[in-house]
């Protein structure tokens, strides 16, 4: 064991009060996957594709639903052969299989108690076909990623769920999720062109193949005959046919798509329809091809306020008749909770209780058409009973993209914002139903009355144009009386929806575990029995996702409800929705932000010192704390801003010994000497060569601690020049702060970044000054990222005091040449400042060098030459600062073609974290690197030296600051230069 290995026990949660949670993982599961299951699957697939530790099993046990089931094993297949092998094994051993992709399903569809198969990690990819008219998609690809590829062609997918940034296309098809505008005409059932799937038997079907039916008949003759027999039986029952057609006249995802028997004429066509909304119970969806839809780019929207939910609902028919493409309903609870979402007006917190609002959007292909939409809309608005209960309410149409985006951000945050505001320790239930649109106002009144009678104060929102409402309930799953209150409400709600409104108990979230017991209530015994027969025909051994769609237990929806024990305050509002996961650099290496919180909650459920808790703590150091890049982009993706990166930094601090904290503070106080030593060490390594330095650092890491000593990487940049450019304070319009990383490491080419910034600024008539005493100071990110709070406080206060003097009390801007350092100086130092220094900091203007170049220099510069193409790597710090557009602006001045990869994200190099854990950066950059290396670019540009180093190693290309490219492009006598590799 390394000498300075941290004690896992330092992260042990405070002892739980009272008895351990009833739903805790039992002690006999501490060893993880039992034999022979562990050995069988490892032999079948290889150890790298089988996750067996209790930490792995627990982190996969939760999804966005109120349920929690711990699998026996998690399998991560790489191809169809792996999937077929798992299904064959399950058949032979009588085991159960559940497929899981994003885990954003709200009804427990992505959870299993036996073999859980992760079909996200190795199942991503988008291929645009026919100029965008169609698109081929791997099932683990998010909806947002697909639309990013389609937008360049002026096309878009039909389904548009609110969870598009996280939910995957496979899940969208499996649940027939629709969203704000899809309704019954743009959903997956209608717009799916073809799909490839694996049946429970292992048979692979590609519905696009001309001879697909012939192949299926040869492989599965009994299945083909059975499907055609069911089709004939259904078509012979005219009453049933009318009932099926009526059920799908409104949004409905409850049960199996019996209309597939009416719409398909062959077994393959029937299966194609049945797979949509089958929730993983009929097979594995391996690939889909969608027909896409035109993207109308002209948008106008309004947020209209009413004094009650029924009043808002009553206005919906008039707005849809006026041509609105979307009409979204939000009640007062939703509006007030959304104040937690960045950009939402703060005065919404004071909205009167009954207030409701409609988000109305009009889309058109051109300005004239949008003008006509707005004219119709204004005539409707003039006759509506609108109210203005708080000053921010305008009740008017707007075309401003930022305002419209803000409206949608508030609406899409419905589940997460309301869930984040729920009482601590309560479980969140998300219900989803539909009624005929003309009866929406009546349904709203009935729902309000029902929740009042059962003691709930639900939040309500929904796709009002389609008669589709969602509501959220919170109750304590650890209290039996509260569970019974929820059960009584569900019984009453389901009967109300079916018997009074003939509605759908699941409009777009699919049946799942919480509505399966009520399936027959909605469909009746005849149709329900046909669904059971269909399941037995396709999956006769019941291998796939039992109890997810069909369950005869009337209390099945009360089984597996998860308790939500309190954890650290920053993470406690988490509802485990998974919106954070696609942006997380460690998602394919160890854990995601959601999983880090899920594991923490399980530790809290456990009695202090239990075998399960001890095993979780042993794994948590590497799986959660060490391999978190700390980039905090999870906080940007989370609608309520939960920053799991910040939580991991507090855990890093908790693991430090007092001696380590003092040593870090000593380094901060004597940073000038450390900076000089670091530069000399880099220069020495450059002279000695990579191999000896790599060998030494690897040996030291084994003895000391891998997370403490960076590993030297091949072809690291050499040392920066010992002297900074000479500048004058007199006449300077800004103070230039070269970041310590740029004072230690040099850049590619013969012009340093510091010289480039000074030259550009002088060339533009905006000269800058570099203070003489800048060495020995730092933005404090070195200490901040590692959780060294004493050192962070020392350097944060020192640099702010120095900056105050350099900038003449804030009169001059402070220009910083590394985006992470800009973020550190602008925001991250603040919590560590004294009260006096916080006042000084508030008077500083910290400006990133990209912003300085794009807004202050570029208008005064002449571009003499441009490169053909440039690919950009926007850093995570740029996302936090909102500087990504300035990177593009600078790049577009230097190159004729500028490309940002669709899969660009945090590189996870994170200062030195990519040298501490190479596997983190290699995984985080894999998809971006695949694109970058798929073609030639003349330049590879970013704006942070260590991120550039990380991308160098990921791609084998040479990345450099965009400011270096700009200096070369505007230098009167410089030849055009292409990046070298």
JSON list of C-alpha atoms in Angstrom, two decimals, residues 400-584:
[
{"chain": "A", "resi": 400, "resn": "UNK", "atom": "CA", "xyz": [-35.69, 37.23, -28.20]},
{"chain": "A", "resi": 401, "resn": "UNK", "atom": "CA", "xyz": [-33.84, 33.88, -28.19]},
{"chain": "A", "resi": 402, "resn": "UNK", "atom": "CA", "xyz": [-32.48, 34.32, -24.65]},
{"chain": "A", "resi": 403, "resn": "UNK", "atom": "CA", "xyz": [-35.91, 35.06, -23.23]},
{"chain": "A", "resi": 404, "resn": "UNK", "atom": "CA", "xyz": [-37.53, 32.15, -25.08]},
{"chain": "A", "resi": 405, "resn": "UNK", "atom": "CA", "xyz": [-34.74, 29.83, -23.96]},
{"chain": "A", "resi": 406, "resn": "UNK", "atom": "CA", "xyz": [-35.28, 30.99, -20.38]},
{"chain": "A", "resi": 407, "resn": "UNK", "atom": "CA", "xyz": [-38.98, 30.14, -20.58]},
{"chain": "A", "resi": 408, "resn": "UNK", "atom": "CA", "xyz": [-38.18, 26.64, -21.82]},
{"chain": "A", "resi": 409, "resn": "UNK", "atom": "CA", "xyz": [-35.46, 26.14, -19.24]},
{"chain": "A", "resi": 410, "resn": "UNK", "atom": "CA", "xyz": [-38.01, 26.83, -16.51]},
{"chain": "A", "resi": 411, "resn": "UNK", "atom": "CA", "xyz": [-40.54, 24.46, -18.09]},
{"chain": "A", "resi": 412, "resn": "UNK", "atom": "CA", "xyz": [-38.09, 21.62, -18.69]},
{"chain": "A", "resi": 413, "resn": "UNK", "atom": "CA", "xyz": [-36.87, 21.86, -15.11]},
{"chain": "A", "resi": 414, "resn": "UNK", "atom": "CA", "xyz": [-40.33, 20.85, -13.85]},
{"chain": "A", "resi": 415, "resn": "UNK", "atom": "CA", "xyz": [-39.39, 17.51, -12.33]},
{"chain": "A", "resi": 416, "resn": "UNK", "atom": "CA", "xyz": [-35.96, 18.51, -11.06]},
{"chain": "A", "resi": 417, "resn": "UNK", "atom": "CA", "xyz": [-36.86, 21.94, -9.72]},
{"chain": "A", "resi": 418, "resn": "UNK", "atom": "CA", "xyz": [-39.97, 20.73, -7.91]},
{"chain": "A", "resi": 419, "resn": "UNK", "atom": "CA", "xyz": [-38.15, 17.62, -6.78]},
{"chain": "A", "resi": 420, "resn": "UNK", "atom": "CA", "xyz": [-35.29, 19.71, -5.45]},
{"chain": "A", "resi": 421, "resn": "UNK", "atom": "CA", "xyz": [-37.73, 21.78, -3.41]},
{"chain": "A", "resi": 422, "resn": "UNK", "atom": "CA", "xyz": [-39.49, 18.77, -1.88]},
{"chain": "A", "resi": 423, "resn": "UNK", "atom": "CA", "xyz": [-39.28, 18.24, 1.91]},
{"chain": "A", "resi": 424, "resn": "UNK", "atom": "CA", "xyz": [-36.01, 16.52, 2.91]},
{"chain": "A", "resi": 425, "resn": "UNK", "atom": "CA", "xyz": [-36.20, 12.75, 3.09]},
{"chain": "A", "resi": 426, "resn": "UNK", "atom": "CA", "xyz": [-39.24, 12.41, 0.84]},
{"chain": "A", "resi": 427, "resn": "UNK", "atom": "CA", "xyz": [-39.59, 10.30, -2.28]},
{"chain": "A", "resi": 428, "resn": "UNK", "atom": "CA", "xyz": [-40.81, 11.91, -5.48]},
{"chain": "A", "resi": 429, "resn": "UNK", "atom": "CA", "xyz": [-43.53, 10.33, -7.62]},
{"chain": "A", "resi": 430, "resn": "UNK", "atom": "CA", "xyz": [-44.05, 11.59, -11.18]},
{"chain": "A", "resi": 431, "resn": "UNK", "atom": "CA", "xyz": [-47.43, 10.81, -12.71]},
{"chain": "A", "resi": 432, "resn": "UNK", "atom": "CA", "xyz": [-48.36, 11.30, -16.35]},
{"chain": "A", "resi": 433, "resn": "UNK", "atom": "CA", "xyz": [-51.83, 11.00, -17.82]},
{"chain": "A", "resi": 434, "resn": "UNK", "atom": "CA", "xyz": [-53.90, 12.26, -20.72]},
{"chain": "A", "resi": 435, "resn": "UNK", "atom": "CA", "xyz": [-57.53, 13.17, -21.26]},
{"chain": "A", "resi": 436, "resn": "UNK", "atom": "CA", "xyz": [-59.32, 14.39, -24.37]},
{"chain": "A", "resi": 437, "resn": "UNK", "atom": "CA", "xyz": [-57.88, 17.92, -24.87]},
{"chain": "A", "resi": 438, "resn": "UNK", "atom": "CA", "xyz": [-61.32, 19.47, -24.75]},
{"chain": "A", "resi": 439, "resn": "UNK", "atom": "CA", "xyz": [-61.77, 18.22, -21.17]},
{"chain": "A", "resi": 440, "resn": "UNK", "atom": "CA", "xyz": [-58.43, 19.48, -19.84]},
{"chain": "A", "resi": 441, "resn": "UNK", "atom": "CA", "xyz": [-59.91, 22.26, -17.67]},
{"chain": "A", "resi": 442, "resn": "UNK", "atom": "CA", "xyz": [-62.36, 19.80, -16.11]},
{"chain": "A", "resi": 443, "resn": "UNK", "atom": "CA", "xyz": [-59.52, 17.35, -15.45]},
{"chain": "A", "resi": 444, "resn": "UNK", "atom": "CA", "xyz": [-57.48, 20.07, -13.75]},
{"chain": "A", "resi": 445, "resn": "UNK", "atom": "CA", "xyz": [-60.34, 20.87, -11.40]},
{"chain": "A", "resi": 446, "resn": "UNK", "atom": "CA", "xyz": [-60.85, 17.19, -10.61]},
{"chain": "A", "resi": 447, "resn": "UNK", "atom": "CA", "xyz": [-57.12, 16.66, -9.96]},
{"chain": "A", "resi": 448, "resn": "UNK", "atom": "CA", "xyz": [-56.92, 19.63, -7.60]},
{"chain": "A", "resi": 449, "resn": "UNK", "atom": "CA", "xyz": [-59.91, 18.33, -5.67]},
{"chain": "A", "resi": 450, "resn": "UNK", "atom": "CA", "xyz": [-58.50, 14.80, -5.50]},
{"chain": "A", "resi": 451, "resn": "UNK", "atom": "CA", "xyz": [-55.09, 15.82, -4.20]},
{"chain": "A", "resi": 452, "resn": "UNK", "atom": "CA", "xyz": [-56.73, 18.09, -1.64]},
{"chain": "A", "resi": 453, "resn": "UNK", "atom": "CA", "xyz": [-58.82, 15.20, -0.32]},
{"chain": "A", "resi": 454, "resn": "UNK", "atom": "CA", "xyz": [-55.71, 13.03, 0.11]},
{"chain": "A", "resi": 455, "resn": "UNK", "atom": "CA", "xyz": [-53.56, 15.68, 1.72]},
{"chain": "A", "resi": 456, "resn": "UNK", "atom": "CA", "xyz": [-51.19, 16.28, -1.20]},
{"chain": "A", "resi": 457, "resn": "UNK", "atom": "CA", "xyz": [-50.11, 19.60, -2.64]},
{"chain": "A", "resi": 458, "resn": "UNK", "atom": "CA", "xyz": [-48.94, 18.35, -6.03]},
{"chain": "A", "resi": 459, "resn": "UNK", "atom": "CA", "xyz": [-47.08, 20.38, -8.62]},
{"chain": "A", "resi": 460, "resn": "UNK", "atom": "CA", "xyz": [-48.75, 20.20, -12.02]},
{"chain": "A", "resi": 461, "resn": "UNK", "atom": "CA", "xyz": [-47.38, 20.83, -15.51]},
{"chain": "A", "resi": 462, "resn": "UNK", "atom": "CA", "xyz": [-47.88, 19.30, -18.89]},
{"chain": "A", "resi": 463, "resn": "UNK", "atom": "CA", "xyz": [-48.35, 19.35, -22.61]},
{"chain": "A", "resi": 464, "resn": "UNK", "atom": "CA", "xyz": [-51.68, 21.10, -22.51]},
{"chain": "A", "resi": 465, "resn": "UNK", "atom": "CA", "xyz": [-52.18, 21.15, -26.27]},
{"chain": "A", "resi": 466, "resn": "UNK", "atom": "CA", "xyz": [-52.42, 17.35, -26.16]},
{"chain": "A", "resi": 467, "resn": "UNK", "atom": "CA", "xyz": [-54.45, 17.01, -22.96]},
{"chain": "A", "resi": 468, "resn": "UNK", "atom": "CA", "xyz": [-51.37, 15.56, -21.26]},
{"chain": "A", "resi": 469, "resn": "UNK", "atom": "CA", "xyz": [-50.68, 16.49, -17.63]},
{"chain": "A", "resi": 470, "resn": "UNK", "atom": "CA", "xyz": [-47.84, 15.58, -15.26]},
{"chain": "A", "resi": 471, "resn": "UNK", "atom": "CA", "xyz": [-47.97, 16.00, -11.53]},
{"chain": "A", "resi": 472, "resn": "UNK", "atom": "CA", "xyz": [-45.48, 15.39, -8.75]},
{"chain": "A", "resi": 473, "resn": "UNK", "atom": "CA", "xyz": [-46.19, 14.01, -5.30]},
{"chain": "A", "resi": 474, "resn": "UNK", "atom": "CA", "xyz": [-43.77, 13.77, -2.40]},
{"chain": "A", "resi": 475, "resn": "UNK", "atom": "CA", "xyz": [-44.16, 11.35, 0.48]},
{"chain": "A", "resi": 476, "resn": "UNK", "atom": "CA", "xyz": [-41.90, 9.56, 2.95]},
{"chain": "A", "resi": 477, "resn": "UNK", "atom": "CA", "xyz": [-41.40, 5.98, 1.76]},
{"chain": "A", "resi": 478, "resn": "UNK", "atom": "CA", "xyz": [-39.96, 5.02, 5.16]},
{"chain": "A", "resi": 479, "resn": "UNK", "atom": "CA", "xyz": [-43.28, 5.76, 6.89]},
{"chain": "A", "resi": 480, "resn": "UNK", "atom": "CA", "xyz": [-45.92, 3.03, 6.27]},
{"chain": "A", "resi": 481, "resn": "UNK", "atom": "CA", "xyz": [-48.82, 5.41, 6.84]},
{"chain": "A", "resi": 482, "resn": "UNK", "atom": "CA", "xyz": [-47.47, 7.77, 4.19]},
{"chain": "A", "resi": 483, "resn": "UNK", "atom": "CA", "xyz": [-47.10, 4.90, 1.74]},
{"chain": "A", "resi": 484, "resn": "UNK", "atom": "CA", "xyz": [-50.73, 3.93, 2.36]},
{"chain": "A", "resi": 485, "resn": "UNK", "atom": "CA", "xyz": [-51.80, 7.53, 1.78]},
{"chain": "A", "resi": 486, "resn": "UNK", "atom": "CA", "xyz": [-50.04, 7.42, -1.57]},
{"chain": "A", "resi": 487, "resn": "UNK", "atom": "CA", "xyz": [-51.64, 4.05, -2.36]},
{"chain": "A", "resi": 488, "resn": "UNK", "atom": "CA", "xyz": [-55.12, 5.39, -1.63]},
{"chain": "A", "resi": 489, "resn": "UNK", "atom": "CA", "xyz": [-54.48, 8.41, -3.82]},
{"chain": "A", "resi": 490, "resn": "UNK", "atom": "CA", "xyz": [-53.28, 6.23, -6.72]},
{"chain": "A", "resi": 491, "resn": "UNK", "atom": "CA", "xyz": [-56.35, 4.04, -6.55]},
{"chain": "A", "resi": 492, "resn": "UNK", "atom": "CA", "xyz": [-58.61, 7.08, -6.64]},
{"chain": "A", "resi": 493, "resn": "UNK", "atom": "CA", "xyz": [-56.59, 8.85, -9.34]},
{"chain": "A", "resi": 494, "resn": "UNK", "atom": "CA", "xyz": [-56.59, 5.86, -11.69]},
{"chain": "A", "resi": 495, "resn": "UNK", "atom": "CA", "xyz": [-60.32, 5.35, -11.31]},
{"chain": "A", "resi": 496, "resn": "UNK", "atom": "CA", "xyz": [-60.96, 9.05, -11.89]},
{"chain": "A", "resi": 497, "resn": "UNK", "atom": "CA", "xyz": [-58.86, 9.12, -15.07]},
{"chain": "A", "resi": 498, "resn": "UNK", "atom": "CA", "xyz": [-60.40, 5.98, -16.53]},
{"chain": "A", "resi": 499, "resn": "UNK", "atom": "CA", "xyz": [-64.00, 6.08, -15.36]},
{"chain": "A", "resi": 500, "resn": "UNK", "atom": "CA", "xyz": [-64.71, 9.80, -15.64]},
{"chain": "A", "resi": 501, "resn": "UNK", "atom": "CA", "xyz": [-62.49, 10.83, -18.56]},
{"chain": "A", "resi": 502, "resn": "UNK", "atom": "CA", "xyz": [-61.70, 7.57, -20.38]},
{"chain": "A", "resi": 503, "resn": "UNK", "atom": "CA", "xyz": [-58.13, 8.83, -20.32]},
{"chain": "A", "resi": 504, "resn": "UNK", "atom": "CA", "xyz": [-54.68, 7.29, -20.53]},
{"chain": "A", "resi": 505, "resn": "UNK", "atom": "CA", "xyz": [-52.96, 6.41, -17.27]},
{"chain": "A", "resi": 506, "resn": "UNK", "atom": "CA", "xyz": [-49.62, 6.87, -19.01]},
{"chain": "A", "resi": 507, "resn": "UNK", "atom": "CA", "xyz": [-49.51, 9.36, -21.84]},
{"chain": "A", "resi": 508, "resn": "UNK", "atom": "CA", "xyz": [-45.78, 9.34, -22.60]},
{"chain": "A", "resi": 509, "resn": "UNK", "atom": "CA", "xyz": [-43.77, 7.92, -19.68]},
{"chain": "A", "resi": 510, "resn": "UNK", "atom": "CA", "xyz": [-44.83, 4.31, -20.41]},
{"chain": "A", "resi": 511, "resn": "UNK", "atom": "CA", "xyz": [-46.49, 1.87, -18.00]},
{"chain": "A", "resi": 512, "resn": "UNK", "atom": "CA", "xyz": [-43.61, 1.04, -15.71]},
{"chain": "A", "resi": 513, "resn": "UNK", "atom": "CA", "xyz": [-43.86, -0.45, -12.27]},
{"chain": "A", "resi": 514, "resn": "UNK", "atom": "CA", "xyz": [-46.23, 2.13, -10.81]},
{"chain": "A", "resi": 515, "resn": "UNK", "atom": "CA", "xyz": [-49.05, 1.70, -13.36]},
{"chain": "A", "resi": 516, "resn": "UNK", "atom": "CA", "xyz": [-48.69, -1.99, -14.23]},
{"chain": "A", "resi": 517, "resn": "UNK", "atom": "CA", "xyz": [-51.25, -3.01, -11.56]},
{"chain": "A", "resi": 518, "resn": "UNK", "atom": "CA", "xyz": [-53.79, -0.63, -13.13]},
{"chain": "A", "resi": 519, "resn": "UNK", "atom": "CA", "xyz": [-53.36, -1.74, -16.74]},
{"chain": "A", "resi": 520, "resn": "UNK", "atom": "CA", "xyz": [-56.54, -3.83, -16.79]},
{"chain": "A", "resi": 521, "resn": "UNK", "atom": "CA", "xyz": [-58.52, -0.99, -15.23]},
{"chain": "A", "resi": 522, "resn": "UNK", "atom": "CA", "xyz": [-57.79, 1.11, -18.31]},
{"chain": "A", "resi": 523, "resn": "UNK", "atom": "CA", "xyz": [-57.83, -1.50, -21.07]},
{"chain": "A", "resi": 524, "resn": "UNK", "atom": "CA", "xyz": [-60.32, -4.04, -19.74]},
{"chain": "A", "resi": 525, "resn": "UNK", "atom": "CA", "xyz": [-59.83, -7.82, -19.41]},
{"chain": "A", "resi": 526, "resn": "UNK", "atom": "CA", "xyz": [-60.04, -8.64, -23.15]},
{"chain": "A", "resi": 527, "resn": "UNK", "atom": "CA", "xyz": [-57.29, -6.29, -24.34]},
{"chain": "A", "resi": 528, "resn": "UNK", "atom": "CA", "xyz": [-55.15, -6.93, -21.27]},
{"chain": "A", "resi": 529, "resn": "UNK", "atom": "CA", "xyz": [-55.25, -10.68, -21.83]},
{"chain": "A", "resi": 530, "resn": "UNK", "atom": "CA", "xyz": [-54.13, -10.10, -25.42]},
{"chain": "A", "resi": 531, "resn": "UNK", "atom": "CA", "xyz": [-51.15, -8.20, -24.08]},
{"chain": "A", "resi": 532, "resn": "UNK", "atom": "CA", "xyz": [-50.25, -11.11, -21.78]},
{"chain": "A", "resi": 533, "resn": "UNK", "atom": "CA", "xyz": [-50.53, -13.51, -24.73]},
{"chain": "A", "resi": 534, "resn": "UNK", "atom": "CA", "xyz": [-48.32, -11.27, -26.85]},
{"chain": "A", "resi": 535, "resn": "UNK", "atom": "CA", "xyz": [-45.68, -11.22, -24.13]},
{"chain": "A", "resi": 536, "resn": "UNK", "atom": "CA", "xyz": [-45.77, -15.03, -23.77]},
{"chain": "A", "resi": 537, "resn": "UNK", "atom": "CA", "xyz": [-45.51, -15.41, -27.55]},
{"chain": "A", "resi": 538, "resn": "UNK", "atom": "CA", "xyz": [-42.44, -13.19, -27.93]},
{"chain": "A", "resi": 539, "resn": "UNK", "atom": "CA", "xyz": [-40.79, -14.00, -24.59]},
{"chain": "A", "resi": 540, "resn": "UNK", "atom": "CA", "xyz": [-42.19, -17.39, -23.55]},
{"chain": "A", "resi": 541, "resn": "UNK", "atom": "CA", "xyz": [-39.73, -17.85, -20.67]},
{"chain": "A", "resi": 542, "resn": "UNK", "atom": "CA", "xyz": [-40.31, -14.35, -19.28]},
{"chain": "A", "resi": 543, "resn": "UNK", "atom": "CA", "xyz": [-36.62, -13.43, -19.49]},
{"chain": "A", "resi": 544, "resn": "UNK", "atom": "CA", "xyz": [-37.00, -9.75, -20.30]},
{"chain": "A", "resi": 545, "resn": "UNK", "atom": "CA", "xyz": [-38.03, -7.11, -17.75]},
{"chain": "A", "resi": 546, "resn": "UNK", "atom": "CA", "xyz": [-40.69, -9.03, -15.83]},
{"chain": "A", "resi": 547, "resn": "UNK", "atom": "CA", "xyz": [-43.19, -6.90, -13.89]},
{"chain": "A", "resi": 548, "resn": "UNK", "atom": "CA", "xyz": [-42.34, -3.72, -15.81]},
{"chain": "A", "resi": 549, "resn": "UNK", "atom": "CA", "xyz": [-45.47, -3.73, -18.02]},
{"chain": "A", "resi": 550, "resn": "UNK", "atom": "CA", "xyz": [-47.55, -6.68, -16.83]},
{"chain": "A", "resi": 551, "resn": "UNK", "atom": "CA", "xyz": [-48.07, -7.50, -13.16]},
{"chain": "A", "resi": 552, "resn": "UNK", "atom": "CA", "xyz": [-51.13, -9.10, -11.57]},
{"chain": "A", "resi": 553, "resn": "UNK", "atom": "CA", "xyz": [-50.14, -8.02, -8.06]},
{"chain": "A", "resi": 554, "resn": "UNK", "atom": "CA", "xyz": [-52.50, -5.13, -7.15]},
{"chain": "A", "resi": 555, "resn": "UNK", "atom": "CA", "xyz": [-49.88, -3.67, -4.81]},
{"chain": "A", "resi": 556, "resn": "UNK", "atom": "CA", "xyz": [-46.88, -4.09, -7.10]},
{"chain": "A", "resi": 557, "resn": "UNK", "atom": "CA", "xyz": [-46.49, -0.31, -7.37]},
{"chain": "A", "resi": 558, "resn": "UNK", "atom": "CA", "xyz": [-45.70, -0.16, -3.65]},
{"chain": "A", "resi": 559, "resn": "UNK", "atom": "CA", "xyz": [-42.84, -2.66, -3.86]},
{"chain": "A", "resi": 560, "resn": "UNK", "atom": "CA", "xyz": [-39.28, -1.34, -4.04]},
{"chain": "A", "resi": 561, "resn": "UNK", "atom": "CA", "xyz": [-40.08, 2.27, -3.19]},
{"chain": "A", "resi": 562, "resn": "UNK", "atom": "CA", "xyz": [-36.81, 3.92, -2.23]},
{"chain": "A", "resi": 563, "resn": "UNK", "atom": "CA", "xyz": [-36.18, 5.97, 0.86]},
{"chain": "A", "resi": 564, "resn": "UNK", "atom": "CA", "xyz": [-34.19, 9.17, 0.46]},
{"chain": "A", "resi": 565, "resn": "UNK", "atom": "CA", "xyz": [-31.87, 9.56, 3.45]},
{"chain": "A", "resi": 566, "resn": "UNK", "atom": "CA", "xyz": [-30.35, 12.99, 4.00]},
{"chain": "A", "resi": 567, "resn": "UNK", "atom": "CA", "xyz": [-26.80, 13.47, 2.77]},
{"chain": "A", "resi": 568, "resn": "UNK", "atom": "CA", "xyz": [-24.55, 16.52, 2.45]},
{"chain": "A", "resi": 569, "resn": "UNK", "atom": "CA", "xyz": [-26.56, 19.69, 1.89]},
{"chain": "A", "resi": 570, "resn": "UNK", "atom": "CA", "xyz": [-25.16, 20.40, -1.57]},
{"chain": "A", "resi": 571, "resn": "UNK", "atom": "CA", "xyz": [-26.39, 17.03, -2.85]},
{"chain": "A", "resi": 572, "resn": "UNK", "atom": "CA", "xyz": [-29.52, 16.52, -0.76]},
{"chain": "A", "resi": 573, "resn": "UNK", "atom": "CA", "xyz": [-31.96, 18.05, -3.32]},
{"chain": "A", "resi": 574, "resn": "UNK", "atom": "CA", "xyz": [-30.91, 15.47, -5.94]},
{"chain": "A", "resi": 575, "resn": "UNK", "atom": "CA", "xyz": [-33.80, 13.41, -7.30]},
{"chain": "A", "resi": 576, "resn": "UNK", "atom": "CA", "xyz": [-31.44, 11.12, -9.24]},
{"chain": "A", "resi": 577, "resn": "UNK", "atom": "CA", "xyz": [-32.79, 12.26, -12.61]},
{"chain": "A", "resi": 578, "resn": "UNK", "atom": "CA", "xyz": [-29.50, 11.70, -14.46]},
{"chain": "A", "resi": 579, "resn": "UNK", "atom": "CA", "xyz": [-29.42, 15.00, -16.37]},
{"chain": "A", "resi": 580, "resn": "UNK", "atom": "CA", "xyz": [-25.85, 15.42, -15.11]},
{"chain": "A", "resi": 581, "resn": "UNK", "atom": "CA", "xyz": [-24.48, 12.20, -16.57]},
{"chain": "A", "resi": 582, "resn": "UNK", "atom": "CA", "xyz": [-23.83, 12.96, -20.28]},
{"chain": "A", "resi": 583, "resn": "UNK", "atom": "CA", "xyz": [-21.56, 15.87, -19.37]},
{"chain": "A", "resi": 584, "resn": "UNK", "atom": "CA", "xyz": [-19.51, 13.95, -16.78]}
]
